[in-house]
Amino acid sequence: MGERRESLQQSVFSLAFSAKLTSAKNLQIKPAICATSNKLPSNTRNKLVVMRKTLKMGVNEELWKAAEQGDINQVETQFANGANLNSQDPEDLQKTALHKAAFQGNPLVVSKLIELGADPNVQSETGATPLHIAAAYGHYTTISYLLQLGSDPSVTNLDGDTPLELAKFKGRFSDRSDFIEVVKLLERAGKGKVAGASPQGRKYMEYFSEPRES
């Protein structure tokens, strides 16, 4: 009976020691992998870096696509997959997902992106913020959301235009009432500079400001 008990105690001790040894080895796995990767030939390391960048670009592209299509679920999924919310599309004037959502006039996607951490004042290759784009295309609700969520209406693009100036003098509106509502909204933001409009700009303003026969 005593021998059996001693044998059992030795077995328990052996199992415990084995478990501790395994745990210690597991803790060393990650440093070992890092050390091994550092010892790889430089061309192999470069290939790994390229692969990582390619994978990262893949999720960023999926994020841009989701923003364009108004798919909030995919926006959240790609963010969870590691997409950079402020990544810029090199084939689309360095626009971000937020620029693309603003272009589509999708306030819900705009709101979600900013909620997740997208910069509301990020600028594209032309200096346009998402607010510039929403203003240029007359997306009233999207403009309202952007203003409430931190977009700065005083930022100028590379042409020196604020979102208000862009809407007034270069905006694409087919309806006079839409134009007036967007301009009023941006004017209420209190930041736009409207002095010194060009003759073409003043003519454009006069066209939309005067009542017209249907």
Coordinates of C-alpha atoms in Angstrom, one line a residue:
M1 CA 0.0 0.0 0.0
G2 CA 2.9 2.4 0.9
E3 CA 4.7 1.6 -2.3
R4 CA 1.5 2.3 -4.4
R5 CA 1.1 5.7 -2.6
E6 CA 4.7 6.6 -3.2
S7 CA 4.4 5.6 -6.9
L8 CA 1.3 7.8 -7.2
Q9 CA 3.0 10.8 -5.7
Q10 CA 5.9 10.4 -8.1
S11 CA 3.5 10.3 -11.0
V12 CA 1.8 13.4 -9.8
F13 CA 5.1 15.2 -9.4
S14 CA 6.2 14.2 -12.8
L15 CA 3.0 15.5 -14.4
A16 CA 3.3 18.8 -12.6
F17 CA 6.9 19.2 -13.6
S18 CA 6.1 18.4 -17.2
A19 CA 3.3 20.9 -17.2
K20 CA 5.6 23.7 -15.9
L21 CA 8.2 22.8 -18.5
T22 CA 5.7 23.0 -21.3
S23 CA 4.4 26.3 -20.0
A24 CA 7.9 27.7 -19.9
K25 CA 8.6 26.5 -23.5
N26 CA 5.4 28.1 -24.7
L27 CA 6.4 31.5 -23.2
Q28 CA 9.6 31.2 -25.2
I29 CA 7.9 30.4 -28.6
K30 CA 7.2 34.0 -29.6
P31 CA 10.6 35.4 -28.9
A32 CA 12.1 32.4 -30.6
I33 CA 10.0 33.0 -33.7
C34 CA 11.0 36.7 -33.7
A35 CA 14.7 35.7 -33.3
T36 CA 14.4 33.2 -36.2
S37 CA 12.8 35.8 -38.5
N38 CA 15.6 38.2 -37.8
K39 CA 18.1 35.6 -38.9
L40 CA 16.4 35.1 -42.2
P41 CA 18.2 36.3 -45.4
S42 CA 17.4 40.0 -46.1
N43 CA 15.6 39.1 -49.4
T44 CA 13.3 36.7 -47.5
R45 CA 12.6 39.3 -44.8
N46 CA 11.8 41.8 -47.6
K47 CA 9.4 39.4 -49.1
L48 CA 7.6 38.9 -45.8
V49 CA 7.3 42.7 -45.4
V50 CA 5.8 42.9 -48.9
M51 CA 3.4 40.1 -48.1
R52 CA 2.3 41.8 -44.9
K53 CA 1.7 45.1 -46.8
T54 CA -0.2 43.3 -49.5
L55 CA -2.5 41.7 -46.9
K56 CA -3.0 45.1 -45.2
M57 CA -3.8 46.7 -48.5
G58 CA -6.3 44.0 -49.2
V59 CA -8.4 44.8 -46.1
N60 CA -8.1 48.5 -46.8
E61 CA -9.5 48.0 -50.3
E62 CA -12.4 46.0 -48.8
L63 CA -13.0 48.9 -46.5
W64 CA -13.1 51.4 -49.3
K65 CA -15.5 49.2 -51.2
A66 CA -17.8 48.7 -48.2
A67 CA -17.9 52.5 -47.7
E68 CA -18.8 53.1 -51.4
Q69 CA -21.5 50.5 -51.2
G70 CA -22.9 51.7 -47.9
D71 CA -22.3 48.3 -46.2
I72 CA -22.0 49.1 -42.5
N73 CA -21.5 45.5 -41.5
Q74 CA -18.6 45.1 -43.9
V75 CA -17.1 48.4 -42.7
E76 CA -17.1 47.0 -39.1
T77 CA -15.8 43.6 -40.3
Q78 CA -12.9 45.1 -42.2
F79 CA -12.0 47.4 -39.3
A80 CA -12.0 44.3 -37.1
N81 CA -9.7 42.6 -39.6
G82 CA -7.2 45.4 -39.2
A83 CA -8.1 47.9 -41.9
N84 CA -6.7 51.4 -41.5
L85 CA -9.7 53.8 -41.3
N86 CA -7.6 56.6 -42.7
S87 CA -5.9 54.6 -45.4
Q88 CA -5.8 56.5 -48.7
D89 CA -6.7 55.0 -52.1
P90 CA -3.7 55.7 -54.4
E91 CA -6.0 55.1 -57.4
D92 CA -8.6 57.6 -56.3
L93 CA -6.8 60.9 -55.4
Q94 CA -5.8 59.5 -52.0
K95 CA -9.4 59.5 -50.8
T96 CA -10.2 57.6 -47.6
A97 CA -13.3 55.5 -46.8
L98 CA -14.8 58.6 -45.3
H99 CA -14.4 60.5 -48.5
K100 CA -16.0 57.7 -50.4
A101 CA -19.0 57.5 -48.0
A102 CA -19.4 61.3 -48.2
F103 CA -19.4 61.2 -52.0
Q104 CA -22.2 58.6 -51.9
G105 CA -24.1 60.8 -49.5
N106 CA -24.4 58.0 -46.9
P107 CA -24.7 59.6 -43.4
L108 CA -25.0 56.3 -41.6
V109 CA -21.7 55.0 -43.0
V110 CA -20.1 58.4 -42.3
S111 CA -21.2 58.3 -38.7
K112 CA -20.0 54.7 -38.2
L113 CA -16.6 55.4 -39.7
I114 CA -16.1 58.4 -37.4
E115 CA -17.4 56.5 -34.5
L116 CA -14.7 53.8 -35.1
G117 CA -12.0 56.5 -35.3
A118 CA -11.8 57.9 -38.8
D119 CA -10.4 61.4 -39.0
P120 CA -13.3 63.8 -40.1
N121 CA -10.8 66.3 -41.4
V122 CA -8.5 64.0 -43.4
Q123 CA -7.6 65.6 -46.8
S124 CA -7.3 63.9 -50.2
E125 CA -4.6 64.6 -52.8
T126 CA -6.6 67.8 -53.8
G127 CA -6.9 68.9 -50.2
A128 CA -10.5 68.0 -50.1
T129 CA -12.0 66.9 -46.8
P130 CA -15.1 64.6 -46.7
L131 CA -17.1 67.8 -45.9
H132 CA -15.8 69.4 -49.2
I133 CA -17.1 66.4 -51.1
A134 CA -20.5 66.2 -49.4
A135 CA -20.9 70.0 -49.9
A136 CA -19.9 69.8 -53.6
Y137 CA -22.6 67.2 -54.3
G138 CA -25.3 68.8 -52.1
H139 CA -25.7 65.9 -49.6
Y140 CA -27.5 67.9 -46.9
T141 CA -27.9 65.2 -44.3
T142 CA -24.3 64.0 -44.7
I143 CA -23.1 67.5 -44.3
S144 CA -25.1 67.9 -41.1
Y145 CA -23.7 64.7 -39.7
L146 CA -20.1 65.6 -40.6
L147 CA -20.5 69.0 -38.9
Q148 CA -21.9 67.5 -35.8
L149 CA -19.1 64.9 -35.7
G150 CA -16.2 67.2 -35.9
S151 CA -15.6 68.3 -39.5
D152 CA -14.0 71.7 -39.7
P153 CA -15.9 74.0 -42.2
S154 CA -12.9 76.4 -42.3
V155 CA -10.5 74.0 -43.9
T156 CA -9.5 74.9 -47.5
N157 CA -8.6 72.6 -50.4
L158 CA -5.6 73.2 -52.7
D159 CA -7.7 75.8 -54.7
G160 CA -8.3 77.7 -51.5
D161 CA -12.0 76.9 -51.2
T162 CA -13.8 76.1 -48.0
P163 CA -16.7 73.7 -48.2
L164 CA -19.1 76.6 -48.3
E165 CA -17.3 78.3 -51.2
L166 CA -17.1 75.0 -53.0
A167 CA -20.9 74.5 -52.6
K168 CA -21.6 78.1 -53.7
F169 CA -19.4 78.5 -56.6
K170 CA -18.6 75.0 -57.9
G171 CA -21.2 72.8 -56.4
R172 CA -23.3 70.4 -58.5
F173 CA -26.9 71.1 -57.8
S174 CA -29.9 70.5 -60.0
D175 CA -32.5 71.9 -57.6
R176 CA -32.4 75.5 -56.4
S177 CA -34.0 74.6 -53.0
D178 CA -31.3 72.0 -52.3
F179 CA -28.6 74.5 -53.1
I180 CA -30.1 77.1 -50.7
E181 CA -30.5 74.6 -47.9
V182 CA -27.0 73.4 -48.2
V183 CA -25.5 76.9 -48.3
K184 CA -27.6 77.9 -45.3
L185 CA -26.4 74.9 -43.3
L186 CA -22.8 75.7 -44.0
E187 CA -23.2 79.4 -43.3
R188 CA -24.7 78.5 -39.9
A189 CA -21.5 76.6 -39.2
G190 CA -20.0 80.2 -39.1
K191 CA -16.7 79.4 -40.7
G192 CA -17.0 79.9 -44.4
K193 CA -15.5 82.9 -46.2
V194 CA -17.6 84.1 -49.0
A195 CA -16.0 87.5 -49.8
G196 CA -14.3 88.1 -53.1
A197 CA -16.4 85.7 -55.2
S198 CA -15.4 85.6 -58.9
P199 CA -17.8 87.1 -61.5
Q200 CA -18.7 83.6 -62.5
G201 CA -19.4 82.7 -58.9
R202 CA -21.6 85.7 -58.5
K203 CA -23.5 84.9 -61.7
Y204 CA -23.9 81.3 -60.4
M205 CA -25.3 82.6 -57.1
E206 CA -27.7 85.0 -58.9
Y207 CA -29.0 82.1 -61.0
F208 CA -29.9 80.0 -58.0
S209 CA -31.0 82.8 -55.8
E210 CA -33.6 84.3 -58.1
P211 CA -37.0 82.6 -58.3
R212 CA -37.4 81.0 -61.7
E213 CA -40.5 80.1 -63.7
S214 CA -41.2 76.4 -63.9

